[in-house]
XYZ file of C-alpha atoms in Angstrom:
384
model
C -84.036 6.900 -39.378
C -83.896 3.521 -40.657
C -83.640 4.888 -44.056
C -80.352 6.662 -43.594
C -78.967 4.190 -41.881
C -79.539 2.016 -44.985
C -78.582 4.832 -47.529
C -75.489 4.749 -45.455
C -74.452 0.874 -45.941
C -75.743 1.216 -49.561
C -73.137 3.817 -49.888
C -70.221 1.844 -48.134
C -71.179 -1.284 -50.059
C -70.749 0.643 -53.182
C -67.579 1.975 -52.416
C -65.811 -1.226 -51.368
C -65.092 -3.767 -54.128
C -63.975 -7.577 -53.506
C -60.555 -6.732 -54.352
C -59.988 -3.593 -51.720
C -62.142 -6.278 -49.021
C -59.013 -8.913 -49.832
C -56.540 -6.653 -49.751
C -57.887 -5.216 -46.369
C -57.708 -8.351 -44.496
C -54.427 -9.452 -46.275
C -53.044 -6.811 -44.695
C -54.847 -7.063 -41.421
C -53.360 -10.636 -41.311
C -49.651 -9.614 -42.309
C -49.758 -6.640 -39.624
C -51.070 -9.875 -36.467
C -48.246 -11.774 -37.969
C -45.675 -9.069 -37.915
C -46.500 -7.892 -34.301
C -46.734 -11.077 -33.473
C -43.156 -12.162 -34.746
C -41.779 -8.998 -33.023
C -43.091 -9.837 -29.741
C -41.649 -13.505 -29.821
C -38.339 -12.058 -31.190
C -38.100 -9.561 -28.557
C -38.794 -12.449 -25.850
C -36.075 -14.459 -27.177
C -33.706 -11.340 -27.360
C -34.560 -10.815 -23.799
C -34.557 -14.348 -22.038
C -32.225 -15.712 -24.216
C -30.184 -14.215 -26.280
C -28.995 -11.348 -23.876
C -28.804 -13.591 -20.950
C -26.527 -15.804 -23.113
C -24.474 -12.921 -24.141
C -23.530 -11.540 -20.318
C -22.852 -15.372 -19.314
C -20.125 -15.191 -22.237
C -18.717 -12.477 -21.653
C -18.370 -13.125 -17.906
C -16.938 -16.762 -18.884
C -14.444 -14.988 -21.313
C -13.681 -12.628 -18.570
C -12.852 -15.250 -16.366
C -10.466 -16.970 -18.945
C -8.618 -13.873 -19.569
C -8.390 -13.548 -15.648
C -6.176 -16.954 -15.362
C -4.943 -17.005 -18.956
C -1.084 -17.516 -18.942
C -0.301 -13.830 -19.951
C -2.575 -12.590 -17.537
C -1.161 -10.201 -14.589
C -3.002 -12.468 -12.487
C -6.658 -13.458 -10.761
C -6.635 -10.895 -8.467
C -5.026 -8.386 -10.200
C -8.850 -8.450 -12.455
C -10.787 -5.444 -12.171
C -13.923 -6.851 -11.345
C -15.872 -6.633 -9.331
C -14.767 -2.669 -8.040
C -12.524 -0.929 -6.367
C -11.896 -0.814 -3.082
C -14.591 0.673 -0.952
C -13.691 4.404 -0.448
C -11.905 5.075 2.379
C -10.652 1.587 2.864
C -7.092 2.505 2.959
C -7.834 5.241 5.540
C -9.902 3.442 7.788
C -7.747 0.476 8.069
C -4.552 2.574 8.551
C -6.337 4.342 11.614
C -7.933 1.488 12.980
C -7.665 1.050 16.668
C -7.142 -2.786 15.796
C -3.358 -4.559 14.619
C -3.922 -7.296 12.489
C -0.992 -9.801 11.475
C -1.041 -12.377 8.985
C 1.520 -15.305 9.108
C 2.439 -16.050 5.894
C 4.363 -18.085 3.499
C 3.322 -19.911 -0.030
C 5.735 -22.669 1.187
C 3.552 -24.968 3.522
C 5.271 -26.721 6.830
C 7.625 -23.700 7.963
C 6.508 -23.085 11.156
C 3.080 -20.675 10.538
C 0.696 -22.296 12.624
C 3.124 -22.647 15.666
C 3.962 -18.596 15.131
C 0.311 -17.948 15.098
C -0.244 -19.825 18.128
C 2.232 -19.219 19.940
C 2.461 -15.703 19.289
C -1.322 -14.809 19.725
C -0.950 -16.908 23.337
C 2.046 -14.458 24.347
C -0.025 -11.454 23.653
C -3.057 -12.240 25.281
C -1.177 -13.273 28.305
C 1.511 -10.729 28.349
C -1.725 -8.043 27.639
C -4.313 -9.223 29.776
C -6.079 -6.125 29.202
C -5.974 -6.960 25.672
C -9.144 -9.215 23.101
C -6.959 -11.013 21.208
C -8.027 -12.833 18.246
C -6.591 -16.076 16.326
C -7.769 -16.752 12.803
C -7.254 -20.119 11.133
C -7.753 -19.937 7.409
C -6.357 -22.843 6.206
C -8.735 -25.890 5.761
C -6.435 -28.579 6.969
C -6.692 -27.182 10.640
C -3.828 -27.613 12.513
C -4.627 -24.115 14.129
C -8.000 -24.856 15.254
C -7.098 -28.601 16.599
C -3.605 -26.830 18.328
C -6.026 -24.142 20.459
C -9.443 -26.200 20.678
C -9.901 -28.595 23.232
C -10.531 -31.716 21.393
C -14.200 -32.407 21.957
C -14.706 -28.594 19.772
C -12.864 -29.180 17.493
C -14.535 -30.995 14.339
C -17.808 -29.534 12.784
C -20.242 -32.613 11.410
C -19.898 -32.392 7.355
C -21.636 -31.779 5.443
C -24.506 -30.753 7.662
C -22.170 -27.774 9.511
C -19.712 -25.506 8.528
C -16.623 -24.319 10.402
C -16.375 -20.992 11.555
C -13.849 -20.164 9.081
C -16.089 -20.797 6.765
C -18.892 -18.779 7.819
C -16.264 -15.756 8.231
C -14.884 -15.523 4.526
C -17.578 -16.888 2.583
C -20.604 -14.821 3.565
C -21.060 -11.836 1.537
C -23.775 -10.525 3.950
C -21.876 -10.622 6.971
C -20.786 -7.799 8.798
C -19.710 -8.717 11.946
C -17.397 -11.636 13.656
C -20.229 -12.831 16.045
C -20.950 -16.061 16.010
C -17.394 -16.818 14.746
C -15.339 -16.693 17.394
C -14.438 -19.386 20.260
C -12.932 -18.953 23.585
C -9.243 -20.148 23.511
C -7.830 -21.898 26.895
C -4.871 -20.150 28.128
C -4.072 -22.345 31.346
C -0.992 -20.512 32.288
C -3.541 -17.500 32.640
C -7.259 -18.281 32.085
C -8.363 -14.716 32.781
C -6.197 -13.960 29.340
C -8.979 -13.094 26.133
C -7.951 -14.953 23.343
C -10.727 -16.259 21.054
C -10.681 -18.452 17.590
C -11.756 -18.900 14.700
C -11.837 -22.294 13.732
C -11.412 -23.969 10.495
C -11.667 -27.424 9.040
C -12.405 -29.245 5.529
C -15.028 -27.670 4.152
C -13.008 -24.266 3.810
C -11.345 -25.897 0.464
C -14.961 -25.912 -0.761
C -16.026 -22.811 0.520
C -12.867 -20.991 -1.322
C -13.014 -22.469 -4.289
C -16.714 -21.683 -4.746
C -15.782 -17.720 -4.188
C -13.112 -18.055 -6.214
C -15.371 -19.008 -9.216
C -18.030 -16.569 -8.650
C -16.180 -13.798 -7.944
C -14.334 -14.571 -11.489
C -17.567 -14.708 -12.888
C -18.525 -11.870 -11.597
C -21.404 -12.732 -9.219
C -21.261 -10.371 -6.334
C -21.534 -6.340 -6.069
C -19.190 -6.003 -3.407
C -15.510 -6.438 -3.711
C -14.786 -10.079 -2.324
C -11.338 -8.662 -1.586
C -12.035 -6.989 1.127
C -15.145 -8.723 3.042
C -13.010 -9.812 5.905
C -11.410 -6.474 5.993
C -14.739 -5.170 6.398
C -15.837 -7.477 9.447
C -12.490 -7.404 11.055
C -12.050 -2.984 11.178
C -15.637 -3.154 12.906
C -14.569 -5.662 15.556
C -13.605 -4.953 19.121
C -10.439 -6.692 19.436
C -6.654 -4.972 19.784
C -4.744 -7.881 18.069
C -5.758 -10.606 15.364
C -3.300 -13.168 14.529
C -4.072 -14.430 11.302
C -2.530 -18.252 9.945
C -2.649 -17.826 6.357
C -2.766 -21.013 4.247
C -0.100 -21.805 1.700
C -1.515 -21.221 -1.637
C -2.700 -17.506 -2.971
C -6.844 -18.392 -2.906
C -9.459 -16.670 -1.457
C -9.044 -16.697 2.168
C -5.685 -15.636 1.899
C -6.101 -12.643 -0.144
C -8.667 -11.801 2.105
C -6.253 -11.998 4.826
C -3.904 -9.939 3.379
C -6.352 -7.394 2.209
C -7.367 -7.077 6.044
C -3.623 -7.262 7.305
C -1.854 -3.709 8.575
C 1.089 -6.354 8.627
C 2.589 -9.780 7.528
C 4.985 -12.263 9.135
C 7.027 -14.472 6.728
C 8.100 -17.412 8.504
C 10.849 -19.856 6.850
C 12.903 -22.842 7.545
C 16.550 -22.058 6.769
C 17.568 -24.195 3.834
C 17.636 -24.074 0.149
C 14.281 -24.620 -0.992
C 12.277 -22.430 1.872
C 14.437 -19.521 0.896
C 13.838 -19.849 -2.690
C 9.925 -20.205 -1.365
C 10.559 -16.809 0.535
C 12.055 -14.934 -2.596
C 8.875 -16.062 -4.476
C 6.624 -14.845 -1.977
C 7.244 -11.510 -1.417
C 7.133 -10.796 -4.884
C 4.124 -12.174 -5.041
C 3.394 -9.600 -2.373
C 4.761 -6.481 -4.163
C 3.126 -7.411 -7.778
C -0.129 -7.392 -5.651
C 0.795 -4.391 -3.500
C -2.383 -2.449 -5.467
C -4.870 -4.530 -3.590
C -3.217 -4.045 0.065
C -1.996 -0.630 0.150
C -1.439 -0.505 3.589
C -0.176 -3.972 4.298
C 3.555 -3.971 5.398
C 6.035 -7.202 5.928
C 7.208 -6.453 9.841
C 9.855 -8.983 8.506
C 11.258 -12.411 8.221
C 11.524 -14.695 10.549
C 13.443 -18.038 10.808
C 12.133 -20.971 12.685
C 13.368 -24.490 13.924
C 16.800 -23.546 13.860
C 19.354 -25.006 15.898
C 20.747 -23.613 19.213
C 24.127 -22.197 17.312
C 23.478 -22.611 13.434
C 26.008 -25.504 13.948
C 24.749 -27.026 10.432
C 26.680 -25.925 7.343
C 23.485 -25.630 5.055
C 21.844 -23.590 7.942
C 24.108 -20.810 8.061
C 24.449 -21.573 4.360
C 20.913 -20.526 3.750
C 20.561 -17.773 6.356
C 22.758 -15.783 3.691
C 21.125 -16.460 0.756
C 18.008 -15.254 2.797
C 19.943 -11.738 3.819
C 20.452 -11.816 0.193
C 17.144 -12.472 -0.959
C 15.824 -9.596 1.628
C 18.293 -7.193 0.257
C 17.004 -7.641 -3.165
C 13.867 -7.212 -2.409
C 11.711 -4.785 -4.065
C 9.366 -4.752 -0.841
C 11.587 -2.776 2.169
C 11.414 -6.022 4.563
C 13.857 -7.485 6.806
C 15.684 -10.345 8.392
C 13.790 -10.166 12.337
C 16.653 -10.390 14.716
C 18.683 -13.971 15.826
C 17.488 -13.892 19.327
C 13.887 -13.507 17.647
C 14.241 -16.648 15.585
C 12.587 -19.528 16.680
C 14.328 -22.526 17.582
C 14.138 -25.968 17.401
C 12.383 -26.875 20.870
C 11.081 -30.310 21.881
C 7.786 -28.724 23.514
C 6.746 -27.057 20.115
C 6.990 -30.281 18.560
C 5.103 -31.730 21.291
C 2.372 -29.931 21.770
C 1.631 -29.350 17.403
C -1.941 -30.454 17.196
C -2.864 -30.882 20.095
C -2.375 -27.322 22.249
C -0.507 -24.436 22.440
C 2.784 -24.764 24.209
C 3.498 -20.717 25.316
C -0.263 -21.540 27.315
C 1.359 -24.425 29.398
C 0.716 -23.931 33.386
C 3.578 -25.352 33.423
C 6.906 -23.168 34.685
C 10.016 -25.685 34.532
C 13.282 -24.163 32.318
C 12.150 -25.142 29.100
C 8.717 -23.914 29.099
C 10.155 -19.800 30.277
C 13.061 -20.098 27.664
C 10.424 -20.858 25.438
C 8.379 -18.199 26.634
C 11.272 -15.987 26.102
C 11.860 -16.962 22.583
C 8.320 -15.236 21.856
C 8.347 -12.703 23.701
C 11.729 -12.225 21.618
C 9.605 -12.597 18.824
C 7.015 -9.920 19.707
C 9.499 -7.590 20.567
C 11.116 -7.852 17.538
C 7.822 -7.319 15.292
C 7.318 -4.352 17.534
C 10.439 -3.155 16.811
C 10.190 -3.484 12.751
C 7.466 -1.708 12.887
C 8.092 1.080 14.230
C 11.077 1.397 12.025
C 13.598 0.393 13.718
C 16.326 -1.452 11.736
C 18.492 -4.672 12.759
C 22.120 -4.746 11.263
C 22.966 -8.387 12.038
């Protein structure tokens, strides 16, 4: 036995010379190297190089988004399309939702949106009615709050507003809403959401991460989303002035939009601006309609020459219009009144227990208002 097993090294040994031995482990060496090379390069492909790559081409995504020839940030087609069936389930959905809007800032939203929401709930008593302040400044929220709700601690909290359009995981309004007081009727349901400072930060962080492309659901349409599976029969939304986050959201959600407007020069120029800002972007709210225009803190009889001056540059503007909108009716239009001024910031006048004159004409004057937004919707036309 052992002598085979030497025959058999004998034999190797003869076969192999010093030259074929170097050779062997040369290339024993080269192939640990090359493997060895490979599997660093592919590392650094993976972890570094790729990863690099899809953070530039999001970034250059984003660019192109708000580049000066673009058609505009949300106009992008990232992340997706609408959710199927959007457009059919919020054109069949038991809820109304309203937005009050207007690019223009200090035209009368927030005391629409008060006011307004306050009329239906207490007109409706049968009726959940919510209010929805979405602008971080939050006149809304401090107007139908009582004072000692009304300001989360910052940073530490965040206002319900907050919560609402900035959490991509949330499906439902719970823990969102606030019980309005309505002391002309407190049996009336009207809850709020309130906002406050931190909203700025909240929007601008979705605005940058949806542009970079961080989320795989449409951002869009989150509120949408919560709002169609919520239990109420009207939601008033106050819209900030400026086209970010939580307004598109708002409008993505809306089956309608109020435009509010001051009657003079500039505010009317603000109005032509806005709605076609409204139809460029019609792709992303199919269903969203302007119930119409509506003029507030006017005088009694349009007894000022740039008034009436400006009321018919806005039936102008309207008739131009590439989005079928109209001028709401006069009696609709909300007039300069002492009590809204009054009560701005610090409650809602239509609420008042109060029941002198001023407080039912003013009464009147929304329920003017409501009629009227009824009215436009249904398709009825006003020929003033």
């Amino acid at each position: 036995m052992l002598d085979w097993l030497q025959r058999i090294v004998n034999g190797v040994a003869a076969e192999l010379s010093l030259e074929k031995i170097v050779i062997g482990v040369t290339a024993s060496v080269l192939v640990y190297l090359i493997v060895k090379f490979l599997r660093r390069l592919y590392r650094y492909v993976v972890l570094v190089i790729w990863p690099n790559g899809k953070a530039q081409a999001r970034i250059d995504a984003a660019l192109a988004a708000v580049a000066a020839d673009s058609p505009g940030v949300w106009l992008s087609n990232r992340p997706a399309k609408p959710k199927d069936g959007y457009a059919q389930r919020l054109s069949r959905s038991g809820v109304r939702i309203i937005t009050v809007a207007n690019l223009k800032g200090g035209v009368g939203k927030t005391t629409v949106a008060a006011n307004l929401a306050a009329h239906y709930a207490i007109a409706n008593p049968n009726e959940r009615v919510m209010l929805i302040d979405l602008d971080f400044q939050g006149s809304l929220s401090a107007t139908m709050l009582e004072p000692g709700r009304r300001r989360p601690k910052l940073p530490a909290d965040f206002s319900k507003a907050s919560q609402l359009i900035g959490d991509k995981n949330r499906t439902t309004i719970d823990g969102c809403a606030e019980r309005v007081h309505l002391p002309l009727n407190p049996a009336a349901h009207l809850d709020g959401v309130p906002a406050f400072y931190d909203l700025a930060r909240t929007e601008n962080r979705i605005l940058v991460e949806w542009l970079l492309g961080c989320y795989d659901t449409d951002m869009r349409y989150w509120l949408a989303e919560i709002l169609l599976a919520s239990s109420y029969d009207k939601i008033i939304i106050d819209a900030p002035p400026r086209l970010l986050s939580g307004c598109v959201q708002a409008l993505c959600a809306s089956h309608f939009v109020l435009v509010p407007t001051i009657l003079d020069q500039v505010c009317v120029e603000a109005v032509d601006a806005f709605l076609g800002q409204l139809y460029d972007h019609r792709e992303i709210w199919p269903i969203m309609k302007v119930a119409g225009v509506i003029p507030t803190i006017t005088s009694a009889n349009f007894d000022r020459i740039a008034e009436r001056d400006a009321l018919a540059e806005l039936r102008d503007v309207i008739a131009k219009s590439a989005l079928r909108t109209q001028l709401l009716p006069q009696a609709a239009f909300v007039r300069d009144n002492k009590l809204l001024s009054e009560a701005a910031g610090q409650r809602i006048a239509y609420a008042s227990e109060r029941a002198d004159q001023a407080h039912r004409d003013l009464r009147a004057n929304f329920a003017a208002l409501a009629d009227a937004i009824e009215r436009s919707i249904r398709g009825d036309r006003f020929d003033e």
